[in-house]
């Protein structure tokens, strides 16, 4: 991946015409986007700023406890002022900035400026959107691969695989920072599986996905390699199961019973293996539960 192409497609610098530095450890410098930096989430919560009712934000400050590694150590309490424009944006666009966050379309900065030229000053809006898109709560929506939305709250485009991946990596860094040593292995295992799911959902081949998402961060790269190796191993097992099914004469329920497998899960595995081949599924859809 080109060092100037950030995998974090926030609408801030990309649409404002000026890059905002990416401060995540190991992130490429000169990035055109910014999901990194100190978070404004509360410890142990789902991330994001405190809210009072639907579409509203309350509380002047929120602890920056989900800051990436390299930030203040656990136990140090630092409070970050919530940008006042975020309160206004939550009132104007509750579907985007209130309640639950939604990924913002590329170009949202200009859309907001055109919709409210007197209300939203350029510099203040850049700062507010930067704080919003660096929040853990916003990162979680990106990591979940929800589509991007416009000011009307309408879905307009899918997230790029590299944007989903980089959000996952930043969330992993923040979780790692406040997870004790005894829980690091379980956390790594959880995030490896999440990257596997993101890779499989991308529809890309392994090498193509790796080329798109890999950065110069060696620690994140090691986790990516583990995830892709795990995905390849599982794909090989699924392909072997598919070949056994195609070579036999048994119907799916009987075939699953031969291997001590659940028929619905077996159908899903066989369908996934067929999709990887690029062939039309020959297995009947899994029966409803």
Short mmCIF file of N, CA and C in Angstrom, two decimals, residues 165-254:
data_model
loop_
_atom_site.label_atom_id
_atom_site.label_comp_id
_atom_site.label_asym_id
_atom_site.label_seq_id
_atom_site.Cartn_x
_atom_site.Cartn_y
_atom_site.Cartn_z
N UNK A 165 -10.21 -2.89 7.96
CA UNK A 165 -9.04 -3.50 8.60
C UNK A 165 -8.35 -2.51 9.53
N UNK A 166 -8.11 -1.29 9.07
CA UNK A 166 -7.37 -0.35 9.89
C UNK A 166 -8.15 0.05 11.13
N UNK A 167 -9.48 0.11 11.02
CA UNK A 167 -10.29 0.36 12.22
C UNK A 167 -10.14 -0.79 13.21
N UNK A 168 -10.11 -2.01 12.72
CA UNK A 168 -9.90 -3.16 13.59
C UNK A 168 -8.55 -3.08 14.29
N UNK A 169 -7.52 -2.71 13.56
CA UNK A 169 -6.19 -2.63 14.15
C UNK A 169 -6.12 -1.54 15.21
N UNK A 170 -6.73 -0.40 14.95
CA UNK A 170 -6.70 0.67 15.94
C UNK A 170 -7.47 0.27 17.20
N UNK A 171 -8.61 -0.39 17.03
CA UNK A 171 -9.36 -0.88 18.19
C UNK A 171 -8.55 -1.91 18.97
N UNK A 172 -7.84 -2.76 18.26
CA UNK A 172 -6.99 -3.77 18.92
C UNK A 172 -5.90 -3.08 19.74
N UNK A 173 -5.28 -2.05 19.20
CA UNK A 173 -4.26 -1.32 19.94
C UNK A 173 -4.83 -0.75 21.23
N UNK A 174 -5.99 -0.16 21.13
CA UNK A 174 -6.60 0.48 22.30
C UNK A 174 -6.98 -0.56 23.36
N UNK A 175 -7.54 -1.68 22.89
CA UNK A 175 -7.88 -2.74 23.84
C UNK A 175 -6.62 -3.33 24.46
N UNK A 176 -5.58 -3.50 23.66
CA UNK A 176 -4.32 -4.06 24.18
C UNK A 176 -3.74 -3.19 25.27
N UNK A 177 -3.88 -1.89 25.10
CA UNK A 177 -3.31 -0.93 26.04
C UNK A 177 -3.89 -1.10 27.44
N UNK A 178 -5.15 -1.52 27.54
CA UNK A 178 -5.79 -1.63 28.85
C UNK A 178 -6.15 -3.07 29.22
N UNK A 179 -5.57 -4.03 28.50
CA UNK A 179 -5.79 -5.44 28.81
C UNK A 179 -4.58 -5.99 29.56
N UNK A 180 -4.75 -6.63 30.70
CA UNK A 180 -3.60 -7.18 31.43
C UNK A 180 -2.90 -8.26 30.64
N UNK A 181 -1.67 -8.53 31.01
CA UNK A 181 -0.85 -9.51 30.30
C UNK A 181 -1.55 -10.87 30.21
N UNK A 182 -2.27 -11.23 31.26
CA UNK A 182 -2.95 -12.53 31.27
C UNK A 182 -4.05 -12.63 30.21
N UNK A 183 -4.53 -11.51 29.74
CA UNK A 183 -5.61 -11.53 28.75
C UNK A 183 -5.16 -11.23 27.34
N UNK A 184 -3.86 -11.00 27.14
CA UNK A 184 -3.38 -10.62 25.82
C UNK A 184 -3.55 -11.73 24.78
N UNK A 185 -3.32 -12.97 25.17
CA UNK A 185 -3.43 -14.08 24.21
C UNK A 185 -4.86 -14.22 23.73
N UNK A 186 -5.83 -14.14 24.65
CA UNK A 186 -7.23 -14.25 24.27
C UNK A 186 -7.65 -13.08 23.39
N UNK A 187 -7.15 -11.90 23.71
CA UNK A 187 -7.47 -10.73 22.90
C UNK A 187 -6.92 -10.87 21.49
N UNK A 188 -5.69 -11.35 21.38
CA UNK A 188 -5.09 -11.54 20.06
C UNK A 188 -5.88 -12.57 19.26
N UNK A 189 -6.30 -13.63 19.92
CA UNK A 189 -7.09 -14.67 19.25
C UNK A 189 -8.41 -14.10 18.75
N UNK A 190 -9.06 -13.29 19.58
CA UNK A 190 -10.33 -12.67 19.19
C UNK A 190 -10.15 -11.77 17.97
N UNK A 191 -9.11 -10.95 18.00
CA UNK A 191 -8.90 -10.02 16.89
C UNK A 191 -8.42 -10.72 15.63
N UNK A 192 -7.67 -11.80 15.79
CA UNK A 192 -7.28 -12.57 14.61
C UNK A 192 -8.52 -13.10 13.89
N UNK A 193 -9.47 -13.59 14.65
CA UNK A 193 -10.71 -14.11 14.06
C UNK A 193 -11.51 -12.99 13.40
N UNK A 194 -11.48 -11.81 14.01
CA UNK A 194 -12.21 -10.68 13.41
C UNK A 194 -11.57 -10.27 12.08
N UNK A 195 -10.26 -10.33 12.00
CA UNK A 195 -9.59 -10.01 10.74
C UNK A 195 -9.89 -11.08 9.70
N UNK A 196 -9.95 -12.34 10.13
CA UNK A 196 -10.33 -13.42 9.20
C UNK A 196 -11.70 -13.14 8.61
N UNK A 197 -12.66 -12.75 9.45
CA UNK A 197 -14.00 -12.47 8.95
C UNK A 197 -13.99 -11.27 8.00
N UNK A 198 -13.20 -10.24 8.34
CA UNK A 198 -13.12 -9.08 7.47
C UNK A 198 -12.52 -9.46 6.11
N UNK A 199 -11.49 -10.30 6.14
CA UNK A 199 -10.86 -10.76 4.90
C UNK A 199 -11.86 -11.55 4.06
N UNK A 200 -12.55 -12.49 4.68
CA UNK A 200 -13.49 -13.31 3.93
C UNK A 200 -14.65 -12.49 3.37
N UNK A 201 -15.07 -11.48 4.11
CA UNK A 201 -16.16 -10.62 3.64
C UNK A 201 -15.73 -9.72 2.49
N UNK A 202 -14.42 -9.47 2.37
CA UNK A 202 -13.93 -8.57 1.33
C UNK A 202 -14.09 -9.15 -0.07
N UNK A 203 -14.10 -10.48 -0.17
CA UNK A 203 -14.19 -11.11 -1.47
C UNK A 203 -12.88 -11.09 -2.24
N UNK A 204 -11.81 -10.65 -1.61
CA UNK A 204 -10.51 -10.56 -2.27
C UNK A 204 -9.70 -11.83 -2.06
N UNK A 205 -8.77 -12.07 -2.98
CA UNK A 205 -7.81 -13.15 -2.79
C UNK A 205 -6.85 -12.74 -1.68
N UNK A 206 -6.18 -13.73 -1.10
CA UNK A 206 -5.31 -13.47 0.04
C UNK A 206 -4.25 -12.41 -0.27
N UNK A 207 -3.52 -12.58 -1.37
CA UNK A 207 -2.44 -11.65 -1.70
C UNK A 207 -2.98 -10.26 -1.98
N UNK A 208 -4.13 -10.18 -2.65
CA UNK A 208 -4.72 -8.89 -2.97
C UNK A 208 -5.15 -8.16 -1.70
N UNK A 209 -5.74 -8.91 -0.79
CA UNK A 209 -6.17 -8.30 0.47
C UNK A 209 -4.96 -7.80 1.26
N UNK A 210 -3.94 -8.63 1.36
CA UNK A 210 -2.75 -8.24 2.11
C UNK A 210 -2.11 -6.99 1.51
N UNK A 211 -2.07 -6.91 0.20
CA UNK A 211 -1.47 -5.74 -0.45
C UNK A 211 -2.27 -4.48 -0.15
N UNK A 212 -3.58 -4.61 -0.10
CA UNK A 212 -4.43 -3.45 0.15
C UNK A 212 -4.31 -2.94 1.57
N UNK A 213 -4.23 -3.83 2.54
CA UNK A 213 -4.37 -3.41 3.93
C UNK A 213 -3.05 -3.27 4.69
N UNK A 214 -2.00 -3.90 4.22
CA UNK A 214 -0.76 -3.91 5.00
C UNK A 214 -0.13 -2.53 5.10
N UNK A 215 0.34 -2.19 6.31
CA UNK A 215 1.06 -0.95 6.54
C UNK A 215 2.49 -1.30 6.97
N UNK A 216 3.24 -0.29 7.38
CA UNK A 216 4.62 -0.54 7.81
C UNK A 216 4.70 -0.99 9.27
N UNK A 217 3.58 -1.10 9.93
CA UNK A 217 3.55 -1.53 11.33
C UNK A 217 3.80 -3.04 11.39
N UNK A 218 4.97 -3.42 11.90
CA UNK A 218 5.35 -4.84 11.92
C UNK A 218 4.48 -5.65 12.88
N UNK A 219 4.08 -5.05 13.99
CA UNK A 219 3.26 -5.78 14.96
C UNK A 219 1.89 -6.08 14.36
N UNK A 220 1.29 -5.08 13.74
CA UNK A 220 0.00 -5.31 13.08
C UNK A 220 0.17 -6.28 11.91
N UNK A 221 1.30 -6.18 11.22
CA UNK A 221 1.55 -7.08 10.10
C UNK A 221 1.64 -8.53 10.53
N UNK A 222 2.22 -8.76 11.71
CA UNK A 222 2.30 -10.13 12.22
C UNK A 222 0.92 -10.69 12.51
N UNK A 223 0.05 -9.85 13.07
CA UNK A 223 -1.32 -10.29 13.34
C UNK A 223 -2.06 -10.57 12.03
N UNK A 224 -1.84 -9.72 11.04
CA UNK A 224 -2.46 -9.93 9.73
C UNK A 224 -2.01 -11.25 9.14
N UNK A 225 -0.71 -11.54 9.21
CA UNK A 225 -0.19 -12.80 8.65
C UNK A 225 -0.79 -14.01 9.36
N UNK A 226 -0.94 -13.91 10.68
CA UNK A 226 -1.56 -14.99 11.42
C UNK A 226 -3.00 -15.21 10.96
N UNK A 227 -3.72 -14.12 10.78
CA UNK A 227 -5.12 -14.22 10.37
C UNK A 227 -5.25 -14.82 8.98
N UNK A 228 -4.41 -14.39 8.06
CA UNK A 228 -4.48 -14.90 6.70
C UNK A 228 -4.06 -16.36 6.63
N UNK A 229 -3.09 -16.75 7.45
CA UNK A 229 -2.70 -18.16 7.51
C UNK A 229 -3.84 -19.02 8.04
N UNK A 230 -4.50 -18.51 9.07
CA UNK A 230 -5.64 -19.23 9.64
C UNK A 230 -6.76 -19.36 8.61
N UNK A 231 -7.01 -18.29 7.85
CA UNK A 231 -8.05 -18.33 6.83
C UNK A 231 -7.70 -19.34 5.74
N UNK A 232 -6.43 -19.39 5.36
CA UNK A 232 -6.01 -20.34 4.32
C UNK A 232 -6.16 -21.77 4.80
N UNK A 233 -5.78 -22.02 6.05
CA UNK A 233 -5.91 -23.37 6.60
C UNK A 233 -7.37 -23.80 6.64
N UNK A 234 -8.25 -22.88 7.05
CA UNK A 234 -9.67 -23.22 7.10
C UNK A 234 -10.23 -23.44 5.70
N UNK A 235 -9.78 -22.62 4.75
CA UNK A 235 -10.24 -22.78 3.38
C UNK A 235 -9.83 -24.14 2.82
N UNK A 236 -8.63 -24.59 3.17
CA UNK A 236 -8.17 -25.91 2.71
C UNK A 236 -9.03 -27.02 3.29
N UNK A 237 -9.39 -26.90 4.57
CA UNK A 237 -10.26 -27.89 5.19
C UNK A 237 -11.64 -27.90 4.54
N UNK A 238 -12.14 -26.69 4.26
CA UNK A 238 -13.46 -26.60 3.62
C UNK A 238 -13.45 -27.20 2.23
N UNK A 239 -12.36 -26.97 1.49
CA UNK A 239 -12.24 -27.52 0.15
C UNK A 239 -12.18 -29.05 0.20
N UNK A 240 -11.46 -29.59 1.18
CA UNK A 240 -11.40 -31.05 1.32
C UNK A 240 -12.77 -31.63 1.62
N UNK A 241 -13.55 -30.93 2.45
CA UNK A 241 -14.90 -31.40 2.77
C UNK A 241 -15.78 -31.35 1.53
N UNK A 242 -15.64 -30.29 0.74
CA UNK A 242 -16.42 -30.17 -0.49
C UNK A 242 -16.09 -31.29 -1.47
N UNK A 243 -14.81 -31.59 -1.61
CA UNK A 243 -14.42 -32.68 -2.52
C UNK A 243 -14.98 -34.02 -2.06
N UNK A 244 -14.97 -34.24 -0.76
CA UNK A 244 -15.54 -35.49 -0.24
C UNK A 244 -17.03 -35.56 -0.52
N UNK A 245 -17.70 -34.43 -0.39
CA UNK A 245 -19.14 -34.40 -0.66
C UNK A 245 -19.42 -34.65 -2.14
N UNK A 246 -18.62 -34.02 -3.01
CA UNK A 246 -18.83 -34.18 -4.45
C UNK A 246 -18.50 -35.60 -4.92
N UNK A 247 -17.56 -36.26 -4.22
CA UNK A 247 -17.16 -37.61 -4.63
C UNK A 247 -18.15 -38.67 -4.16
N UNK A 248 -18.95 -38.35 -3.18
CA UNK A 248 -19.89 -39.32 -2.63
C UNK A 248 -21.25 -39.24 -3.29
N UNK A 249 -22.13 -40.09 -2.84
CA UNK A 249 -23.49 -40.16 -3.38
C UNK A 249 -24.53 -39.77 -2.33
N UNK A 250 -24.08 -39.48 -1.14
CA UNK A 250 -25.02 -39.23 -0.05
C UNK A 250 -25.63 -37.84 -0.16
N UNK A 251 -26.86 -37.71 0.30
CA UNK A 251 -27.49 -36.40 0.42
C UNK A 251 -26.83 -35.66 1.58
N UNK A 252 -27.05 -34.35 1.60
CA UNK A 252 -26.37 -33.52 2.60
C UNK A 252 -26.59 -33.99 4.04
N UNK A 253 -27.83 -34.27 4.47
CA UNK A 253 -28.00 -34.70 5.86
C UNK A 253 -27.22 -35.97 6.20
N UNK A 254 -27.23 -36.93 5.28
CA UNK A 254 -26.51 -38.17 5.52
C UNK A 254 -25.00 -37.93 5.51
#
